[in-house]
Coordinates of C-alpha atoms and ligand atoms in Angstrom, one line a residue:
X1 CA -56.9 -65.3 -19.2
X2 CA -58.9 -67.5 -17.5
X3 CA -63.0 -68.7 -17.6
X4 CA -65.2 -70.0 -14.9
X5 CA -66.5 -73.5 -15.1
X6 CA -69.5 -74.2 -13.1
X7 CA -71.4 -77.5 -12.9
X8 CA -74.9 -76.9 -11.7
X9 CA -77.1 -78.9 -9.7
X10 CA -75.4 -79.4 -6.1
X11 CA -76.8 -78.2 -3.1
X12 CA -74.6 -75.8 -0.8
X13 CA -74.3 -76.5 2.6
X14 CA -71.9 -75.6 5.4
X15 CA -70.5 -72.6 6.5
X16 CA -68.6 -69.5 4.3
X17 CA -66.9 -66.2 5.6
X18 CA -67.4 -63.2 4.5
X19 CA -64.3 -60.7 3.9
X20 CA -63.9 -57.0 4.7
X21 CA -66.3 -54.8 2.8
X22 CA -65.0 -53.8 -1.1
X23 CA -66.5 -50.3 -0.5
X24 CA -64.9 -49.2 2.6
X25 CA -61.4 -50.5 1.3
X26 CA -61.3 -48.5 -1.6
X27 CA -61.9 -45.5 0.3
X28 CA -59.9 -46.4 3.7
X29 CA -56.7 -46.5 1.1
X30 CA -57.0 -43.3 -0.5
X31 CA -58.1 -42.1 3.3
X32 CA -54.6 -42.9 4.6
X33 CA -53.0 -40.4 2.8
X34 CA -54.3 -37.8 5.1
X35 CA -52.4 -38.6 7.9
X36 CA -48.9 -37.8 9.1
X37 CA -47.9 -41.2 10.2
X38 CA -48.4 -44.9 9.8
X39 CA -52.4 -46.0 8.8
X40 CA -52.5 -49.7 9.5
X41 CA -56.0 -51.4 8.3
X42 CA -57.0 -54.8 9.5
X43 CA -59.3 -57.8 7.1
X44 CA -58.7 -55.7 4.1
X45 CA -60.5 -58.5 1.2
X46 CA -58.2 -60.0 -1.1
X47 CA -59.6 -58.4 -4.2
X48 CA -57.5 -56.8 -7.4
X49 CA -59.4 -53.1 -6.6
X50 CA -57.2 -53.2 -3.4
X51 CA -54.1 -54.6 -5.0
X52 CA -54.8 -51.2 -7.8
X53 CA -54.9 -48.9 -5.1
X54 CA -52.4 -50.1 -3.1
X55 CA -50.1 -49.8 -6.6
X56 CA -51.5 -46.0 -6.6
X57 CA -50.7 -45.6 -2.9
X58 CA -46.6 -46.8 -3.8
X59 CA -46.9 -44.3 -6.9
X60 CA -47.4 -41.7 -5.0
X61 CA -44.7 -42.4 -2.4
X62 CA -46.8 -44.4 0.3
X63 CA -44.6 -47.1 2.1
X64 CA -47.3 -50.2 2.0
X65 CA -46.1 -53.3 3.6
X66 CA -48.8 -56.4 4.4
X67 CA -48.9 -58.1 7.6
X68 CA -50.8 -61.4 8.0
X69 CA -54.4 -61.7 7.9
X70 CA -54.9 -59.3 5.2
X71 CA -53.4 -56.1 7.3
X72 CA -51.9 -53.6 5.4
X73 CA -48.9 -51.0 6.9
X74 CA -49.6 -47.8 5.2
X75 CA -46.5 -45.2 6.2
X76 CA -47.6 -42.1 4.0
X77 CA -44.2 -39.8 5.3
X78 CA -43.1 -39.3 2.0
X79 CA -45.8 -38.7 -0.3
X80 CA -45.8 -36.0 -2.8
X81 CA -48.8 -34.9 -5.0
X82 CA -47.4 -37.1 -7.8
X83 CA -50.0 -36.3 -10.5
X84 CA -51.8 -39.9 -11.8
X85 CA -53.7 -39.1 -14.9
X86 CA -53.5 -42.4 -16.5
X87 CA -52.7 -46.0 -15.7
X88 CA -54.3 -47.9 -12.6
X89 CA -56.7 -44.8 -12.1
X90 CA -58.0 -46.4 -15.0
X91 CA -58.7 -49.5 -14.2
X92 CA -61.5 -48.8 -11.0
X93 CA -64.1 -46.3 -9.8
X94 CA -62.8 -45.6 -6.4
X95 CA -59.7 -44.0 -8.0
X96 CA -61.7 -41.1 -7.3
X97 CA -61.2 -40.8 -3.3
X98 CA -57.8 -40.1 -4.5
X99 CA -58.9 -36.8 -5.1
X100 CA -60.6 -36.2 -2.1
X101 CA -57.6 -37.4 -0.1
X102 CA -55.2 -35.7 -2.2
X103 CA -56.4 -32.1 -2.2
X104 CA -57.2 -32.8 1.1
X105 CA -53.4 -33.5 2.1
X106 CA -51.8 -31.6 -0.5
X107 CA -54.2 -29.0 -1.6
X108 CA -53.5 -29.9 -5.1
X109 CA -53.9 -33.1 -7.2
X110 CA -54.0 -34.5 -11.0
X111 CA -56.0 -37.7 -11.1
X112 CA -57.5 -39.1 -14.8
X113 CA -61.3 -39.5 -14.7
X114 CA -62.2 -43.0 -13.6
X115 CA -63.1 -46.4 -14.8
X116 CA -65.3 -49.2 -13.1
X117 CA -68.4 -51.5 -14.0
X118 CA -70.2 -49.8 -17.0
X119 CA -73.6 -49.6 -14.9
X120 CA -74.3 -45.9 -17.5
X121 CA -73.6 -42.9 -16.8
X122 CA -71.7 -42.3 -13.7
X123 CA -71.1 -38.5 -13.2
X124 CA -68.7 -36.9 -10.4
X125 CA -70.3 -33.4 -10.8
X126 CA -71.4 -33.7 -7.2
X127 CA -67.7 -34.2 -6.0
X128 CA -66.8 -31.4 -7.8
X129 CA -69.2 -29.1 -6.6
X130 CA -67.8 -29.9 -3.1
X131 CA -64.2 -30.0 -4.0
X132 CA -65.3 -26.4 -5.3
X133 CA -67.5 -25.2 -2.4
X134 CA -64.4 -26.2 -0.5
X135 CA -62.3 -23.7 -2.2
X136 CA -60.8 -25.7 -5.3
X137 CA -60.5 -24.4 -8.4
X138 CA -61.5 -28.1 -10.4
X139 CA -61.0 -28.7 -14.1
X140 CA -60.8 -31.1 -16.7
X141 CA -58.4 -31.5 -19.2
X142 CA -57.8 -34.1 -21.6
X143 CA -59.5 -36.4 -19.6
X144 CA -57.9 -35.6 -15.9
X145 CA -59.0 -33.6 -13.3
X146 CA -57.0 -30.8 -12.1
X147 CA -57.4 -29.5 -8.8
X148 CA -56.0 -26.9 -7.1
X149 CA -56.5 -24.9 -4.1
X150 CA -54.4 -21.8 -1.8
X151 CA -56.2 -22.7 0.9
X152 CA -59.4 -25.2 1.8
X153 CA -61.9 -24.1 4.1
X154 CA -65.0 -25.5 5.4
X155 CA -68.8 -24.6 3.8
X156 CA -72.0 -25.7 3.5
X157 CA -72.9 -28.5 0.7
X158 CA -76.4 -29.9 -0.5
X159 CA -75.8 -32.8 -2.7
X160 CA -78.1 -33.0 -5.2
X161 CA -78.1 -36.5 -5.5
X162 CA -77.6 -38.7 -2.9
X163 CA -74.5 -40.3 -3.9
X164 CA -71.7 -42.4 -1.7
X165 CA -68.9 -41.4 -3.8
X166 CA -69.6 -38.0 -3.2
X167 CA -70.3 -37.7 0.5
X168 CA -66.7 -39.9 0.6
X169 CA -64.8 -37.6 -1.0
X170 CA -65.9 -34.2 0.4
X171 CA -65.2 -35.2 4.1
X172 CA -61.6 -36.4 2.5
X173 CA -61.3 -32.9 1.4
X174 CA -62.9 -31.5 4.5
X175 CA -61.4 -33.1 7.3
X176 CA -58.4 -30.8 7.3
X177 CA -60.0 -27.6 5.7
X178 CA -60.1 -24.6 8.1
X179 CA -63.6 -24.3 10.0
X180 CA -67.3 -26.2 9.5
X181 CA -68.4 -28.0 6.6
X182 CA -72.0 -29.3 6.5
X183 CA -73.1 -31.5 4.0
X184 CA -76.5 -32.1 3.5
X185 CA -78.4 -35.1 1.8
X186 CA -75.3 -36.9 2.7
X187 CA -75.7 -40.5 1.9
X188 CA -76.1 -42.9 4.5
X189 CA -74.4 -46.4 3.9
X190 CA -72.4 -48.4 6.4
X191 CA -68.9 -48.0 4.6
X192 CA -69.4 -44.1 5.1
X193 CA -70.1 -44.7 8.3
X194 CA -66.2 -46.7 8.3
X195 CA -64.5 -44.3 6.3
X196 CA -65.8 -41.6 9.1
X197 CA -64.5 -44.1 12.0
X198 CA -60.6 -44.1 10.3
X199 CA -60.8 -40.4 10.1
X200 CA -62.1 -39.6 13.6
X201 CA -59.5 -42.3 15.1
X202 CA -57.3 -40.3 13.0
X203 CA -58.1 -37.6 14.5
X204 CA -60.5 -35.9 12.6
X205 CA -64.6 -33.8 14.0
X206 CA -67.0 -35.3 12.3
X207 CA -70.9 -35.9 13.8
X208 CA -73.6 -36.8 12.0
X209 CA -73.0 -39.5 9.5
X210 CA -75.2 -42.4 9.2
X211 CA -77.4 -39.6 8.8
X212 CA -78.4 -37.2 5.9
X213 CA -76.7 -34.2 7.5
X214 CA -72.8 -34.7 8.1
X215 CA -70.6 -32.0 10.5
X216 CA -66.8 -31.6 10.1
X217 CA -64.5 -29.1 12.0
X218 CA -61.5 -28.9 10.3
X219 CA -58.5 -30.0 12.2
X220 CA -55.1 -28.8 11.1
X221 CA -53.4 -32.3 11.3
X222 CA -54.1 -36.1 11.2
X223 CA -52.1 -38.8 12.9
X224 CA -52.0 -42.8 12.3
X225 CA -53.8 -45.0 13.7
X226 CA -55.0 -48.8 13.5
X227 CA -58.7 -49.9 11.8
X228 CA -60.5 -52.9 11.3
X229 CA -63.1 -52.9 8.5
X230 CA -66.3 -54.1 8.4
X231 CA -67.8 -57.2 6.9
X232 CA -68.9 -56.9 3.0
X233 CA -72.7 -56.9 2.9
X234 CA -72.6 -56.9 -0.8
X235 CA -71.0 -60.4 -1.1
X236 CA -72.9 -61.4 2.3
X237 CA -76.1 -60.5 -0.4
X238 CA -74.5 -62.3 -2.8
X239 CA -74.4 -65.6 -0.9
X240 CA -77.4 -65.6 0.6
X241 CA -78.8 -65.2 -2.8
X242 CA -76.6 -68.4 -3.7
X243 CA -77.7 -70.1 -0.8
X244 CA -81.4 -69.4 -1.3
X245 CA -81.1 -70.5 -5.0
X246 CA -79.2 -73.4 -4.7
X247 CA -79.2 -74.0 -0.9
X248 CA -80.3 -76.3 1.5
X249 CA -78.6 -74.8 5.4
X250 CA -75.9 -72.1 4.8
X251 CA -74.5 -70.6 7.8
X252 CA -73.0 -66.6 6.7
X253 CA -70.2 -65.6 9.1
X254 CA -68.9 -63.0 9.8
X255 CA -71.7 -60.1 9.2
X256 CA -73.7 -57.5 10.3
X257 CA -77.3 -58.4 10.2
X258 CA -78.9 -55.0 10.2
X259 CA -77.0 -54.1 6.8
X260 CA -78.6 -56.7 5.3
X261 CA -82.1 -55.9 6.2
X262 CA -83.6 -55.3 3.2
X263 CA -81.9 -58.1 1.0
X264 CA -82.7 -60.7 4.4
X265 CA -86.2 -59.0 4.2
X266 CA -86.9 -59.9 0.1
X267 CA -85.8 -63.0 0.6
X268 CA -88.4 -63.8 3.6
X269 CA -91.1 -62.1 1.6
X270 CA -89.7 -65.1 -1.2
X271 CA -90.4 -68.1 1.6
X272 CA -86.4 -68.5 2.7
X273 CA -86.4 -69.2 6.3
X274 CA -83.8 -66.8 7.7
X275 CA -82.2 -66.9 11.4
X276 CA -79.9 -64.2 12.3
X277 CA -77.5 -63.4 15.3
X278 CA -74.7 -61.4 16.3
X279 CA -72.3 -62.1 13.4
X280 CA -74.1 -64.9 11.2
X281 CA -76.4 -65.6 9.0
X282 CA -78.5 -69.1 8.4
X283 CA -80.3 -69.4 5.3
X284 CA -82.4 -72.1 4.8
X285 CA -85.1 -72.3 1.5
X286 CA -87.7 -74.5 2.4
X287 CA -90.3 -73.5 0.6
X288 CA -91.0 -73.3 -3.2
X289 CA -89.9 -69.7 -3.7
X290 CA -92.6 -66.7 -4.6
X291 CA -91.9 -63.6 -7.1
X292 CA -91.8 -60.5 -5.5
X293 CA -91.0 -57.0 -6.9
X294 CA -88.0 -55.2 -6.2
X295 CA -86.8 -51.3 -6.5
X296 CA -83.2 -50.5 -5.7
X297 CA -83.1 -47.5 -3.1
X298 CA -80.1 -45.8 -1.4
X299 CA -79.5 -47.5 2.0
X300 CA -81.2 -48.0 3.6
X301 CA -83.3 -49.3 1.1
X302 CA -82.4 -52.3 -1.1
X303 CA -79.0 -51.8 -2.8
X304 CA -78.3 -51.8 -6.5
X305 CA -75.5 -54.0 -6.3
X306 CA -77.5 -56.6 -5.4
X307 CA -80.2 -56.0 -7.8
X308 CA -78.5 -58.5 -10.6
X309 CA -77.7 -61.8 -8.4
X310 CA -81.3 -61.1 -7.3
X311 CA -83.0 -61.4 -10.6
X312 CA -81.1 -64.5 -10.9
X313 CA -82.8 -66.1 -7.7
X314 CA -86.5 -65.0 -9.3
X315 CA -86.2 -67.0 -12.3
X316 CA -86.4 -69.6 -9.8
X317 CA -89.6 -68.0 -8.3
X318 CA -93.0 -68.5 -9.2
X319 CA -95.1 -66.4 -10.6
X320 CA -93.9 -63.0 -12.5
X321 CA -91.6 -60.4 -10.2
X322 CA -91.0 -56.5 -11.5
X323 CA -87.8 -55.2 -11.0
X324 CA -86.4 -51.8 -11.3
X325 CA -83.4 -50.2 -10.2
X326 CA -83.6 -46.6 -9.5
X327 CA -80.2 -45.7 -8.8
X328 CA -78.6 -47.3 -12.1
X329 CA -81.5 -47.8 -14.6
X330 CA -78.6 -49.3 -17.1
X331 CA -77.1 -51.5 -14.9
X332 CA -78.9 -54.6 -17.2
X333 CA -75.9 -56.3 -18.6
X334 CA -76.6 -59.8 -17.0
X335 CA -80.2 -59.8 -18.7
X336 CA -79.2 -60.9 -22.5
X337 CA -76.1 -63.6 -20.9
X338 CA -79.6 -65.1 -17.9
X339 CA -81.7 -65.4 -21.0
X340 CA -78.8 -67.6 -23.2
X341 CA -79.3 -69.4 -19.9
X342 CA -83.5 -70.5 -20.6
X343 CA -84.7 -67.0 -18.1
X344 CA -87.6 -65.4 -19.1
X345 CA -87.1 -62.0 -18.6
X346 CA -88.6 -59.2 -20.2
X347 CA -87.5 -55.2 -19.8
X348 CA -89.9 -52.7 -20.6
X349 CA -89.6 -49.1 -19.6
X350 CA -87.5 -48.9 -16.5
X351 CA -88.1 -52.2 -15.5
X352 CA -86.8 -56.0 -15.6
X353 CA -90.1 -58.4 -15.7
X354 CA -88.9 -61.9 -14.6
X355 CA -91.4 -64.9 -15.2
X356 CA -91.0 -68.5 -13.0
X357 CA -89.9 -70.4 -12.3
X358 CA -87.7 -71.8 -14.8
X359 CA -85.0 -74.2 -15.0
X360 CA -82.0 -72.9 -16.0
X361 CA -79.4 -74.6 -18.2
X362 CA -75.7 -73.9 -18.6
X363 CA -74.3 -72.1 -21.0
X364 CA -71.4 -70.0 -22.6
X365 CA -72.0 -66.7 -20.7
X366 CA -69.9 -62.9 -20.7
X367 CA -69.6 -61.2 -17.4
X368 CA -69.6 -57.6 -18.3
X369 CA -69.5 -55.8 -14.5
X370 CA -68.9 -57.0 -11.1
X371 CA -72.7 -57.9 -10.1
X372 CA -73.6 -59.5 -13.6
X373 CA -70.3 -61.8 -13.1
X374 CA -72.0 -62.8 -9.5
X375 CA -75.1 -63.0 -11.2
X376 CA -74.3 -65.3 -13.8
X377 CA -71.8 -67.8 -11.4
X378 CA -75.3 -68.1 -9.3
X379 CA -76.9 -69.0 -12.5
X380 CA -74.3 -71.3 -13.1
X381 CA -74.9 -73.2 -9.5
X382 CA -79.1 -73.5 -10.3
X383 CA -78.6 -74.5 -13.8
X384 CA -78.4 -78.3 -15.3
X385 CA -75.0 -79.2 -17.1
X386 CA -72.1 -77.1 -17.4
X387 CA -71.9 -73.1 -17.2
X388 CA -68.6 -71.2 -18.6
X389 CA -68.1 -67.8 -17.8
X390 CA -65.6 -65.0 -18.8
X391 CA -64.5 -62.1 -18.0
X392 CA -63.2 -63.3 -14.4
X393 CA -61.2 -59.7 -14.1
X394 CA -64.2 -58.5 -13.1
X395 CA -64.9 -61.0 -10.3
X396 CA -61.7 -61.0 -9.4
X397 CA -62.0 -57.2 -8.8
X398 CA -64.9 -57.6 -6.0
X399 CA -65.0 -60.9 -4.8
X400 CA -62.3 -62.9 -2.3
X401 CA -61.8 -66.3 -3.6
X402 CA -65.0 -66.7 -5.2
X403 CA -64.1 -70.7 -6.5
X404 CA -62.8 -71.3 -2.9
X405 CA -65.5 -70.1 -1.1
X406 CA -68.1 -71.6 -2.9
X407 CA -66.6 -74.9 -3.6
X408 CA -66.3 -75.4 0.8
X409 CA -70.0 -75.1 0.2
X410 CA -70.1 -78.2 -2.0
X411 CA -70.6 -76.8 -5.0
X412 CA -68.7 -77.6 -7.8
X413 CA -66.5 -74.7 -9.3
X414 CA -62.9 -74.2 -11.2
X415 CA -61.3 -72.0 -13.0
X416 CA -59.5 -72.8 -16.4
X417 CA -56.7 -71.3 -19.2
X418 CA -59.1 -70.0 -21.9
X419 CA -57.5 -71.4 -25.4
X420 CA -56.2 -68.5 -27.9
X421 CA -59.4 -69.0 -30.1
X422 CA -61.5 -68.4 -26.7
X423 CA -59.9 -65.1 -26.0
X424 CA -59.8 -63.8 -29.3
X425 CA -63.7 -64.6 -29.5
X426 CA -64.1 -63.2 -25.7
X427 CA -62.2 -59.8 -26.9
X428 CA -64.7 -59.7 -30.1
X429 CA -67.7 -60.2 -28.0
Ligands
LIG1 N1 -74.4 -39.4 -9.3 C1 -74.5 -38.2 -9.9 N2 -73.5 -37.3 -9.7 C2 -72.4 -37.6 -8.9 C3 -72.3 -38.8 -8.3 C4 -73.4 -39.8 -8.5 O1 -75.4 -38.0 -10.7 O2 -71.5 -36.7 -8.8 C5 -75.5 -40.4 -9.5 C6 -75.0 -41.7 -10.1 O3 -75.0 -41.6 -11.5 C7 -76.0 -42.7 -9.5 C8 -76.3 -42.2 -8.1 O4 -75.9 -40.8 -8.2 O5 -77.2 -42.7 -10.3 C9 -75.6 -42.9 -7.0 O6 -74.2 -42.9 -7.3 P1 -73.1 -43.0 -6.2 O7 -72.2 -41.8 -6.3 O8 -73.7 -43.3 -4.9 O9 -72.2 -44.3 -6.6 P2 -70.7 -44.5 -6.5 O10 -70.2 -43.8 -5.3 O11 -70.0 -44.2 -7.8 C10 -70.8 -46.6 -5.1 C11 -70.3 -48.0 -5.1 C12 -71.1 -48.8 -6.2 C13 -72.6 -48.7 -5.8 C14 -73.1 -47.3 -5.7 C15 -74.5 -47.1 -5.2 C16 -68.0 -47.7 -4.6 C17 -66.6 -47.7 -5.1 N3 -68.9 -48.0 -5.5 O12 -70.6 -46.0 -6.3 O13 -70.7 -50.1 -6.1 O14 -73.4 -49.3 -6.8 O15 -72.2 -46.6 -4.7 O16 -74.7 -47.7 -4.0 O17 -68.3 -47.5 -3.4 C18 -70.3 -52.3 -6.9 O18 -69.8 -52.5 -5.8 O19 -70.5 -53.1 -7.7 C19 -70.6 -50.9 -7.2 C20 -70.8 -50.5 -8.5

């Protein structure tokens, strides 16, 4: 097991890269199984959540062989509806597209309830009601969900909540179900809008998405074909958060502006000078930073998974900034670890209160979730002295080369062996 060590107090310049986007590549895997012959994906990131699912994939019977420059061969021929109630299902959220995928292909499938970031509670009732609109017969027991179907057919769905996850999964399960499905109050996010490009070079009807109504006509079969994902606009947040908090000119490359528009707009409201084009980002804080208030929307609106590097970057700000994230209202585990740190931060109600600016200083701090972990290793960069962090797994789950990455920036990062002591007093913690 390893920690984090980050010395604070350089100033990032210079150019980083941003990988293909998490999100869509937890969903493009499962997405393969639908077709007949070879899937191949191109820029896939270089995270453990694809490594898991390309595990699952193999489980199941999937031929996966990697090519150079993060492509990956998926041959899914001899799959069978192997039935994964335990093991890496556990370990991620986006196990969950291999129900989707699997009923989809199969018409049947066992998958164990899923893990992830603790964020609070994370419901799949809204997948289920698809999967049953659909024509499944869906239950739970001891922990996995069964199920099973004669025969799919299309229908009409209103999601109750607008949830990613859910839109993802239903057109999985639609996409070969016999006639129209509709669903309505789809979500709207850009790696829907990916997942909904592999299917329809796959083959696959589908109009609508990028908007809150989605069309499918069910098409009998699905054939390979080759994808390149897009950019990760969550870690293209997270580093033009880094570079506004501890920047002076950092170039982003390889993005697309227009998902960012509501972090890049925050940031402008803050004072960062921002200049976009085609595929880059520069950021560029010149001016002493301002507080604003933030609340966490679905897209297009400002994301959640932004919403803990962000209150990192206010502590710099002056002047007191409200934030409140509507989507996960628990998703405040970075709060206690930013305070060990000198923040000010208060949470009352619904809301995180951050007063400014204050200089942080390092200290021994937990990641607990994905975002807190990118939270805190910002921290780390803007605070005086030394910063430790564990709980790299999580990290390691979302984020390409994190130490890499930021150290071609100039800032000074490494990762160390954690002593015995430190990971029995990490697993206490
Ligand atoms: N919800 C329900 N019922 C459902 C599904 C969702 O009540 O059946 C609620 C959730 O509790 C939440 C809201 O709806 O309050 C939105 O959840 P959504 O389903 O959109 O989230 P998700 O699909 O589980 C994905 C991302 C998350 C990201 C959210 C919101 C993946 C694998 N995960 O989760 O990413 O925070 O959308 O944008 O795509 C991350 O990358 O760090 C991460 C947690």
């Amino acid at each position: 097991m390893q920690k984090m060590i980050v010395e604070g107090g350089r100033t990032l310049n210079g150019k980083v890269r941003i990988s293909g986007a998490k999100n869509s590549a937890v969903a493009l895997l499962p997405a393969a199984i639908l077709a007949d012959s070879q899937v191949t994906i191109e820029g896939l990131p270089n995270i453990s959540d694809v490594d898991t699912l390309g595990g699952l994939l193999e489980e199941i019977g999937g031929d996966v062989s990697w090519g150079p420059d993060q492509t990956v061969h998926i041959n899914p021929a001899n799959m069978i509806s192997m039935p994964l109630p335990n093991g890496k299902v556990k370990k991620l959220r986006a196990s969950y597209y291999f129900m989707g995928a699997m009923l989809g292909k199969f018409n049947k499938a066992v998958i164990g309830l899923p893990g992830g970031c603790f964020l609070g509670p994370r419901p799949i009732d809204q997948h289920i009601k698809g999967f049953e609109a659909l024509g499944a017969e869906v239950t739970n027991e001891q922990g996995a969900i069964y199920l099973r179907a004669n025969e799919l057919r299309g229908a009409r769905i209103y999601l109750d909540v607008v949830s990613v996850g859910a839109t993802i999964n239903i057109m999985l399960a639609a996409v070969k179900a016999k006639g129209k499905t509709i669903i309505e109050n789809a979500a709207k996010e850009p790696e829907i809008i990916d997942v909904a490009t592999l299917l329809t070079n796959m083959g696959a009807k589908i109009k609508g998405v990028g908007t809150d109504v989605i069309r499918i006509e069910g098409v009998p079969s699905l054939h390979g074909c080759r994808h390149t994902i897009i950019p990760d606009r969550i870690e293209a947040g997270t580093y033009a958060i880094a570079a506004a908090a501890a920047g002076n000119e950092v170039v982003i490359d390889n993005v697309i502006p227009q998902h960012l528009e509501s972090i890049l707009a925050k940031l402008r409201e803050m004072g960062v000078t921002i200049e976009d084009s085609d595929e880059q980002l520069l950021i560029a804080p010149r001016n002493p930073l301002k507080s604003v208030d933030i609340k966490t929307l679905v897209y297009p609106g400002f994301p959640t998974d932004l919403q803990q590097p962000f209150t990192t970057l206010m502590t710099k700000a002056h002047n007191t900034g409200i934030i409140t994230d509507t989507i996960y209202s628990a998703r405040l585990k970075h709060i206690d670890e930013l305070r060990r740190m000198n923040a000010i931060i208060k949470v009352e109600g619904g809301s995180v209160i951050v007063s400014g600016p204050t200089q942080l200083e390092g200290a021994r701090v937990k990641a607990s979730d994905l975002r807190a972990g990118a939270a805190l290793v910002i921290a780390g960069l803007m605070a005086n002295g030394i910063t430790e962090i564990t709980g790299l797994d999580h990290i390691d789950r979302g984020y390409e080369n994190m130490t890499e990455k930021l150290n071609s920036l100039g800032a000074k990062v490494w990762r160390e062996d954690m002593s015995e002591e430190e990971i029995i007093q990490y697993q206490n913690s």
